[in-house]
Short mmCIF file of C-alpha atoms in Angstrom, two decimals:
data_model
loop_
_atom_site.label_atom_id
_atom_site.label_comp_id
_atom_site.label_asym_id
_atom_site.label_seq_id
_atom_site.Cartn_x
_atom_site.Cartn_y
_atom_site.Cartn_z
CA MET N 1 119.54 157.86 118.96
CA ILE N 2 118.16 154.44 118.83
CA ASP N 3 114.60 154.48 116.21
CA GLY N 4 113.36 151.98 114.53
CA GLY N 5 110.86 149.82 115.79
CA ASN N 6 108.22 151.59 117.08
CA ASP N 7 105.40 149.85 115.36
CA VAL N 8 104.70 147.11 116.86
CA ARG N 9 102.28 145.52 114.11
CA ARG N 10 105.40 145.53 112.48
CA ARG N 11 107.18 143.67 114.60
CA PRO N 12 108.60 139.42 114.80
CA GLN N 13 107.21 137.15 117.08
CA ARG N 14 110.50 137.39 119.20
CA THR N 15 114.30 139.40 119.04
CA PHE N 16 116.88 138.32 120.16
CA LEU N 17 119.22 141.35 120.80
CA PHE N 18 122.88 140.50 120.86
CA LEU N 19 125.77 141.52 123.33
CA GLN N 20 129.52 141.33 122.94
CA GLY N 21 130.41 137.03 122.46
CA LEU N 22 133.97 135.25 121.88
CA ALA N 23 136.48 136.66 119.24
CA SER N 24 135.17 134.13 117.29
CA PRO N 25 132.72 134.37 114.92
CA PHE N 26 129.72 132.17 115.99
CA PHE N 27 127.49 135.09 116.56
CA LYS N 28 127.98 136.24 113.61
CA ARG N 29 126.67 132.97 112.08
CA LEU N 30 123.99 132.56 115.19
CA GLY N 31 122.30 135.64 113.99
CA LYS N 32 122.25 135.08 111.11
CA ALA N 33 120.88 131.56 111.07
CA LEU N 34 117.70 133.01 113.36
CA LYS N 35 117.46 135.90 110.89
CA GLN N 36 117.26 133.66 107.70
CA GLN N 37 114.24 131.89 110.38
CA GLY N 38 111.92 135.18 110.04
CA TYR N 39 113.17 136.47 113.46
CA GLY N 40 114.56 139.53 114.01
CA VAL N 41 117.92 140.43 115.59
CA GLU N 42 119.86 143.10 116.41
CA ARG N 43 122.89 144.24 117.82
CA ILE N 44 124.96 146.33 120.23
CA ASN N 45 128.55 147.05 119.58
CA LEU N 46 130.36 148.26 122.27
CA ASN N 47 134.48 148.35 120.55
CA LEU N 48 135.80 148.12 116.64
CA GLY N 49 136.61 144.35 117.54
CA ASP N 50 132.90 143.38 118.60
CA ARG N 51 131.63 145.77 114.73
CA LEU N 52 134.48 143.53 112.59
CA PHE N 53 133.64 139.65 113.92
CA TRP N 54 129.52 140.94 114.14
CA GLY N 55 130.05 142.41 110.35
CA MET N 56 126.18 143.18 109.77
CA PRO N 57 124.16 145.55 108.85
CA GLY N 58 121.84 147.34 111.32
CA SER N 59 123.94 146.74 113.96
CA VAL N 60 124.19 150.43 116.77
CA ASP N 61 127.39 151.34 118.28
CA TYR N 62 127.06 152.10 122.12
CA ARG N 63 129.65 155.06 122.17
CA GLY N 64 129.30 157.14 125.80
CA ARG N 65 130.45 156.02 129.10
CA PHE N 66 129.94 152.92 130.96
CA GLU N 67 127.62 155.28 133.77
CA GLY N 68 125.28 155.44 130.89
CA TRP N 69 124.93 152.13 129.49
CA ARG N 70 121.55 151.10 131.45
CA GLY N 71 119.62 154.43 130.97
CA PHE N 72 120.67 153.60 126.71
CA LEU N 73 120.34 149.44 126.89
CA SER N 74 116.29 150.04 128.77
CA ALA N 75 115.36 152.67 125.83
CA PHE N 76 117.14 150.03 123.01
CA MET N 77 115.32 146.92 124.80
CA ASP N 78 111.43 148.52 125.42
CA THR N 79 112.47 150.71 122.14
CA ARG N 80 113.54 147.15 119.67
CA GLY N 81 110.64 144.75 120.79
CA VAL N 82 113.16 142.07 122.83
CA THR N 83 112.23 139.54 123.55
CA ASP N 84 115.19 137.40 124.20
CA LEU N 85 119.89 138.73 125.01
CA VAL N 86 122.28 136.32 123.87
CA LEU N 87 125.70 137.28 124.81
CA PHE N 88 129.00 134.89 126.01
CA GLY N 89 129.89 135.62 129.22
CA ASP N 90 127.76 136.81 132.38
CA GLY N 91 130.65 137.79 134.67
CA ARG N 92 131.29 141.07 132.64
CA PRO N 93 130.07 144.47 133.82
CA TYR N 94 128.48 145.35 130.81
CA HIS N 95 126.47 142.37 130.25
CA ARG N 96 125.74 142.15 134.26
CA VAL N 97 123.92 145.55 133.97
CA ALA N 98 122.64 144.09 130.52
CA ILE N 99 120.95 140.30 132.88
CA ALA N 100 119.29 142.78 135.92
CA THR N 101 117.99 145.02 132.54
CA ALA N 102 115.87 141.85 130.63
CA GLN N 103 115.36 140.61 133.87
CA LEU N 104 113.16 143.35 134.56
CA ARG N 105 111.55 143.30 132.08
CA GLY N 106 110.94 139.61 131.70
CA VAL N 107 113.33 138.94 129.05
CA ASP N 108 114.79 135.88 128.41
CA VAL N 109 118.17 135.25 129.19
CA HIS N 110 120.91 133.24 126.67
CA VAL N 111 124.29 133.11 128.63
CA PHE N 112 127.13 130.97 126.50
CA GLU N 113 130.17 130.33 128.06
CA GLU N 114 133.07 127.62 127.78
CA GLY N 115 131.29 124.20 128.47
CA TYR N 116 130.88 122.71 131.90
CA PHE N 117 132.37 119.17 130.04
CA ARG N 118 135.59 119.36 127.99
CA PRO N 119 136.16 118.49 125.03
CA ASN N 120 132.50 118.49 122.20
CA TRP N 121 130.65 120.96 124.58
CA ILE N 122 129.88 124.47 124.56
CA THR N 123 127.53 125.72 127.09
CA MET N 124 124.09 127.69 126.80
CA GLU N 125 122.28 128.36 130.03
CA ALA N 126 118.98 129.91 131.28
CA GLY N 127 119.58 133.40 133.40
CA GLY N 128 123.33 132.85 133.62
CA VAL N 129 125.99 130.40 134.03
CA ASN N 130 128.63 129.07 136.69
CA GLY N 131 127.66 130.14 140.37
CA PHE N 132 124.45 132.23 139.15
CA SER N 133 123.40 128.75 138.11
CA SER N 134 119.51 128.46 138.31
CA LEU N 135 120.50 124.34 137.49
CA PRO N 136 118.45 122.53 140.47
CA ARG N 137 121.00 121.62 143.62
CA ASP N 138 119.04 119.17 145.23
CA PRO N 139 120.88 115.95 144.96
CA GLU N 140 117.28 113.28 144.87
CA THR N 141 115.57 116.05 142.02
CA ILE N 142 119.32 116.24 139.80
CA ARG N 143 118.36 112.11 139.90
CA ARG N 144 114.18 111.99 139.25
CA LEU N 145 115.52 114.08 136.24
CA ALA N 146 118.13 112.16 135.15
CA ALA N 147 115.10 109.02 135.64
CA GLU N 148 112.91 110.74 132.62
CA LEU N 149 115.62 112.58 130.37
CA PRO N 150 116.27 109.83 127.33
CA ASP N 151 120.00 108.75 127.42
CA PRO N 152 121.38 112.05 124.88
CA PRO N 153 122.61 111.27 121.05
CA ARG N 154 126.54 111.13 120.83
CA PRO N 155 128.22 113.97 120.47
CA ARG N 156 130.31 114.91 117.59
CA PRO N 157 134.28 115.43 118.26
CA ILE N 158 135.29 119.02 118.38
CA GLN N 159 138.54 120.38 117.21
CA GLY N 160 139.26 123.49 117.78
CA SER N 161 142.40 125.70 115.98
CA MET N 162 144.46 127.29 118.44
CA PRO N 163 146.51 129.42 115.37
CA THR N 164 142.82 130.23 114.59
CA ARG N 165 142.14 130.85 118.49
CA SER N 166 144.88 133.36 118.35
CA LEU N 167 144.47 135.16 114.99
CA TRP N 168 140.81 136.05 116.17
CA ASP N 169 142.51 137.01 119.40
CA VAL N 170 145.44 139.77 118.01
CA VAL N 171 142.20 141.17 115.17
CA TYR N 172 139.76 141.65 117.74
CA ASN N 173 142.01 143.28 119.98
CA SER N 174 144.61 145.09 117.02
CA ALA N 175 141.13 147.02 116.34
CA ASN N 176 140.45 147.95 119.83
CA MET N 177 144.07 148.79 120.91
CA GLY N 178 144.40 150.85 116.57
CA PHE N 179 140.96 152.43 116.67
CA PRO N 180 139.91 153.85 120.81
CA TYR N 181 138.87 157.33 120.16
CA LEU N 182 135.80 155.95 117.79
CA TYR N 183 134.82 153.71 121.22
CA PRO N 184 135.46 156.18 123.59
CA GLY N 185 133.67 155.54 126.59
CA TYR N 186 134.25 151.71 126.46
CA ARG N 187 135.62 150.21 129.41
CA ARG N 188 137.90 147.39 129.64
CA TYR N 189 137.03 143.52 131.39
CA ARG N 190 140.02 142.02 131.19
CA PRO N 191 142.50 142.91 134.19
CA ASN N 192 145.95 143.14 131.99
CA HIS N 193 145.94 145.81 128.64
CA PRO N 194 146.15 142.57 125.08
CA LEU N 195 150.37 143.78 124.95
CA VAL N 196 151.00 143.41 127.98
CA GLU N 197 149.59 139.37 127.72
CA TYR N 198 150.29 139.19 124.32
CA ALA N 199 153.97 139.93 125.86
CA GLY N 200 153.49 137.77 128.54
CA TRP N 201 152.44 134.46 125.87
CA ILE N 202 154.91 135.06 124.24
CA GLY N 203 157.57 133.99 126.85
CA ARG N 204 155.76 131.22 128.00
CA LEU N 205 155.91 130.05 123.94
CA MET N 206 159.92 130.42 123.63
CA ARG N 207 159.78 128.54 126.95
CA ARG N 208 157.66 125.53 126.04
CA LYS N 209 159.11 122.71 124.55
CA ALA N 210 161.39 122.90 128.14
CA GLU N 211 158.61 123.46 130.45
CA ALA N 212 157.03 120.12 128.13
CA ARG N 213 160.21 117.99 129.27
CA ARG N 214 160.24 118.98 132.53
CA ALA N 215 155.51 118.64 132.67
CA ALA N 216 156.90 115.09 131.65
CA ALA N 217 159.93 113.63 133.74
CA ALA N 218 157.91 115.34 136.91
CA GLN N 219 154.96 113.02 136.20
CA ALA N 220 157.29 110.19 135.17
CA ALA N 221 159.27 110.45 138.79
CA LEU N 222 155.21 110.46 140.08
CA THR N 223 154.37 107.92 138.82
CA ALA N 224 157.11 105.21 138.50
CA ASN N 225 157.75 105.35 142.18
CA GLY N 226 154.28 105.81 143.10
CA GLN N 227 153.88 108.67 145.35
CA ARG N 228 150.48 109.49 147.02
CA TYR N 229 149.88 112.92 145.50
CA PHE N 230 146.44 115.64 145.44
CA MET N 231 146.49 117.60 142.26
CA LEU N 232 145.23 121.29 142.41
CA PRO N 233 144.70 122.55 138.47
CA LEU N 234 145.13 126.08 138.76
CA GLN N 235 142.26 128.69 136.86
CA LEU N 236 143.09 131.93 135.57
CA ASP N 237 143.31 135.60 137.39
CA SER N 238 141.33 136.92 134.66
CA ASP N 239 138.77 134.38 135.54
CA TYR N 240 135.16 135.47 136.72
CA GLN N 241 134.15 132.12 138.05
CA ILE N 242 137.74 133.32 140.13
CA ARG N 243 136.99 137.17 140.67
CA LEU N 244 132.62 136.74 141.06
CA HIS N 245 132.24 133.15 141.79
CA SER N 246 135.55 132.72 144.38
CA PRO N 247 136.95 133.74 147.73
CA PHE N 248 140.13 134.95 145.79
CA SER N 249 141.73 137.59 143.89
CA ALA N 250 144.04 135.44 142.34
CA MET N 251 145.76 131.96 142.11
CA THR N 252 148.39 133.38 144.31
CA GLU N 253 146.69 133.66 146.69
CA VAL N 254 144.78 129.39 145.97
CA VAL N 255 148.56 128.45 145.64
CA ASP N 256 149.15 129.90 149.31
CA PHE N 257 146.12 128.72 150.36
CA VAL N 258 145.72 124.70 149.76
CA ALA N 259 150.08 124.76 151.17
CA ARG N 260 149.68 125.30 154.48
CA SER N 261 146.50 123.83 154.82
CA PHE N 262 149.00 120.33 153.17
CA ALA N 263 151.71 120.82 154.60
CA ALA N 264 150.20 121.03 157.87
CA HIS N 265 147.92 118.33 157.52
CA ALA N 266 148.22 115.85 154.99
CA ALA N 267 150.61 112.48 155.38
CA PRO N 268 154.13 113.16 155.90
CA ASP N 269 155.06 111.46 152.93
CA ALA N 270 152.17 112.55 150.19
CA HIS N 271 152.61 115.84 147.25
CA LEU N 272 151.13 118.01 145.97
CA VAL N 273 151.46 119.18 142.29
CA VAL N 274 150.09 122.25 141.55
CA LYS N 275 149.41 122.54 137.37
CA LEU N 276 149.25 125.37 135.63
CA HIS N 277 146.51 125.97 133.29
CA PRO N 278 146.60 126.25 129.20
CA LEU N 279 146.10 129.50 128.79
CA ASP N 280 147.73 131.18 131.57
CA ASN N 281 149.12 134.22 130.30
CA GLY N 282 152.50 133.83 131.90
CA LEU N 283 153.04 137.30 133.17
CA VAL N 284 153.05 136.25 136.77
CA ASN N 285 156.03 133.41 136.86
CA ARG N 286 154.11 130.60 138.18
CA ARG N 287 157.29 128.01 138.77
CA ARG N 288 158.89 130.85 140.52
CA ALA N 289 156.25 131.86 143.12
CA THR N 290 155.29 128.15 143.66
CA HIS N 291 159.02 127.69 144.53
CA ILE N 292 158.57 130.28 147.80
CA THR N 293 155.36 128.92 148.80
CA ALA N 294 157.34 125.49 148.90
CA GLN N 295 160.11 127.25 151.24
CA ARG N 296 158.13 128.92 152.87
CA THR N 297 155.36 126.32 153.48
CA GLY N 298 158.18 124.29 154.31
CA LEU N 299 156.91 121.46 151.84
CA GLY N 300 159.92 121.82 149.61
CA ASP N 301 160.27 118.86 147.65
CA ARG N 302 156.74 117.53 148.13
CA LEU N 303 155.82 120.37 146.19
CA VAL N 304 155.19 119.44 143.06
CA TYR N 305 154.52 122.07 139.27
CA VAL N 306 153.88 121.23 136.21
CA ASP N 307 153.21 123.37 133.04
CA GLY N 308 151.65 120.74 130.95
CA GLY N 309 151.20 116.71 131.30
CA ASN N 310 148.26 114.81 130.54
CA ASN N 311 145.32 116.39 132.64
CA PRO N 312 143.80 112.40 132.49
CA ARG N 313 146.67 110.84 134.34
CA LEU N 314 147.66 112.84 136.08
CA ILE N 315 144.31 113.23 137.69
CA ASP N 316 143.76 108.95 137.44
CA GLY N 317 146.89 108.68 139.59
CA ALA N 318 145.66 111.20 142.37
CA SER N 319 144.67 110.42 145.76
CA GLY N 320 142.28 113.86 145.39
CA VAL N 321 141.89 116.71 143.45
CA VAL N 322 141.28 120.17 144.65
CA VAL N 323 139.95 123.01 141.93
CA VAL N 324 138.37 126.22 142.99
CA ASN N 325 135.25 125.91 141.04
CA SER N 326 137.27 124.27 137.26
CA THR N 327 135.82 122.16 134.93
CA MET N 328 138.60 120.44 136.04
CA GLY N 329 136.13 119.16 138.93
CA THR N 330 134.11 117.53 136.81
CA LEU N 331 136.30 115.72 134.82
CA ALA N 332 138.45 114.30 138.17
CA ILE N 333 134.38 113.65 139.59
CA GLU N 334 133.89 111.14 136.62
CA ARG N 335 136.82 109.40 136.52
CA GLY N 336 136.44 108.59 140.59
CA ARG N 337 138.76 110.97 141.59
CA PRO N 338 137.52 112.79 145.11
CA THR N 339 137.17 115.64 144.46
CA ILE N 340 136.62 119.05 146.93
CA ALA N 341 135.72 122.85 145.60
CA LEU N 342 136.38 125.87 147.37
CA GLY N 343 134.89 127.99 145.24
CA GLN N 344 131.02 128.33 144.10
CA ALA N 345 130.48 125.77 141.55
CA ILE N 346 127.37 123.58 139.98
CA TYR N 347 129.36 120.35 141.01
CA ASP N 348 130.01 120.90 144.32
CA LEU N 349 127.13 118.98 145.79
CA PRO N 350 126.58 116.42 148.14
CA GLY N 351 127.68 112.41 146.02
CA LEU N 352 130.17 114.55 143.97
CA THR N 353 132.74 116.61 146.12
CA HIS N 354 133.81 115.91 149.34
CA GLN N 355 131.44 118.42 151.94
CA GLY N 356 134.49 118.46 155.11
CA SER N 357 136.67 120.61 155.11
CA LEU N 358 139.46 121.25 153.18
CA GLU N 359 141.43 120.06 155.74
CA SER N 360 139.46 116.27 155.98
CA PHE N 361 140.75 116.41 152.71
CA TRP N 362 143.81 115.42 152.88
CA ARG N 363 143.57 112.92 155.70
CA ASP N 364 140.21 111.29 154.29
CA PRO N 365 138.66 112.27 151.08
CA THR N 366 135.52 111.63 149.93
CA PRO N 367 134.31 110.13 146.69
CA PRO N 368 131.47 110.53 144.04
CA ASP N 369 129.15 108.34 143.91
CA LEU N 370 129.76 107.35 139.91
CA GLU N 371 126.25 106.78 139.43
CA PHE N 372 124.78 110.02 141.07
CA ALA N 373 127.79 112.29 138.57
CA ALA N 374 126.24 110.22 135.74
CA ALA N 375 123.37 112.06 136.54
CA PHE N 376 124.34 114.62 137.15
CA ARG N 377 125.98 114.34 133.34
CA LYS N 378 122.55 113.99 132.11
CA VAL N 379 120.87 116.51 133.29
CA VAL N 380 123.01 119.37 132.49
CA ALA N 381 123.60 118.02 129.32
CA ALA N 382 120.47 118.39 128.30
CA ARG N 383 119.72 122.02 129.71
CA THR N 384 122.91 123.39 129.62
CA GLN N 385 125.16 122.01 127.15
CA ILE N 386 124.99 122.20 123.34
CA ASN N 387 127.42 119.83 121.03
CA GLY N 388 129.85 122.41 118.72
CA GLY N 389 132.44 124.49 119.95
CA PHE N 390 134.17 128.15 119.04
CA TYR N 391 136.96 128.63 117.76
CA SER N 392 137.05 126.42 114.01
CA ARG N 393 134.50 126.56 111.27
CA GLU N 394 132.77 122.78 111.58
CA ALA N 395 132.57 123.69 115.35
CA ILE N 396 130.88 127.13 115.04
CA GLU N 397 128.89 124.74 112.15
CA ILE N 398 127.67 122.17 114.37
CA ALA N 399 127.50 125.15 117.44
CA VAL N 400 124.94 126.74 115.55
CA ALA N 401 123.11 124.16 114.44
CA ASN N 402 122.56 122.76 118.20
CA ALA N 403 121.93 126.16 119.66
CA MET N 404 118.71 126.74 116.71
CA ALA N 405 117.66 123.98 117.89
CA ARG N 406 117.66 124.82 121.59
CA LEU N 407 116.96 128.53 121.02
CA VAL N 408 113.75 128.18 118.39
CA GLY N 409 113.73 123.97 117.78
CA PRO N 410 114.66 122.47 114.65
CA ALA N 411 114.99 124.27 111.61
CA PRO N 412 112.95 122.70 108.54
CA ALA N 413 115.82 120.43 106.97
CA VAL N 414 115.82 122.56 103.35
CA SER N 415 116.21 125.25 105.54
CA LEU N 416 119.07 123.99 107.78
CA ALA N 417 121.20 122.32 104.82
CA TRP N 418 121.00 125.57 103.12
CA THR N 419 122.41 127.44 105.92
CA SER N 420 124.83 125.29 106.54
CA GLU N 421 125.87 124.71 102.99
CA ASN N 422 126.38 128.54 102.75
CA ALA N 423 127.59 129.56 105.16
CA PHE N 424 131.15 126.41 104.77
CA ARG N 425 130.52 128.60 100.71
CA GLU N 426 131.08 131.01 103.04
CA ALA N 427 134.05 131.13 105.16
CA GLY N 428 135.55 129.29 102.60
CA ALA N 429 135.93 126.12 102.55
CA PRO N 430 134.78 122.75 101.15
CA VAL N 431 131.21 122.43 101.20
CA PRO N 432 129.97 118.01 102.84
CA GLY N 433 129.14 116.29 100.36
CA GLU N 434 130.43 118.18 97.04
#
């Protein structure tokens, strides 16, 4: 049942409804900052992990089935006078319904994601990201917009904490696994059970040192011998950029597709380097799968697998980079390497990526126009990128301050300082300057 909020005279000027975020206190900090400036803040929890990481009074729990989500959310938005919807990721089933419901009502949608540019950035885009992005697609429009924009300030360096990120993830999933009866209708958006994923991670951690040595040796051999190679950085099977915005259902399909094309059309002395994503859960033995593909396609030692290595150095030495729609594509473009995107990507534009076929890419890859690449980055940064991060106290503080400036405008200096200092104290961290 949804109650309260019917008296229009008592409603704040804007009311922000938060849905699922990451296993991170970022949304909680952002919600507090909005409340401190007098805005309405609402939250719907879909599971116990959501509730724990929100941790603020007044949130509402949705315990019904997914089939009833649209009706519940529609009534909630109307009753509470929601003007803005805030969520992380626009591909989750609950969020796809929420975005459509909001757009029907003229509610502004603010989608957070990992940064289009890494590191130091996160994404906050209106309406949707990646394949649902509203960024301009016309090169001339991008050039014109870039010319009208001031040079962006240099971002503050962001240091994430992998142990902290892992701990928060375990806390979030443990709560959901331990008390599933509290939210009986909840449907997970990830394809694998958390315990299965953790088992895969443990196996990968046990192989980490050996894989790092192998990757270093492979990279040294590629650079020392001056071998011509192309690079294929993998994404995650669970990534909605693969599941929604590409013609592939899994990364094994990507490797097989690219390897077959490479075997048939690349120069006989060229190599193809398959690089594992650093956050791959290890459930698929990618090394073995790549070896099978190498034998099946006749590539043999020309198909090289690495789990580790230095991304910038590997990219700099590559004759070209093949991506589906990974942010590695933006890195490759900015470093002047020919790049081809096989899925929907915001950077798949004439002047940035190879616009011909994959077969032609192996023989005559088109390099990016670096002047246009700089203009593209300027526009994307101004419209969608926020300096900050999700996985350390300092990174979250920077992200919250910059998200607030984008959402509601700069706060008064005293108010912002109060918010920042108290967030540090709440987190048990020393306040800068004290």
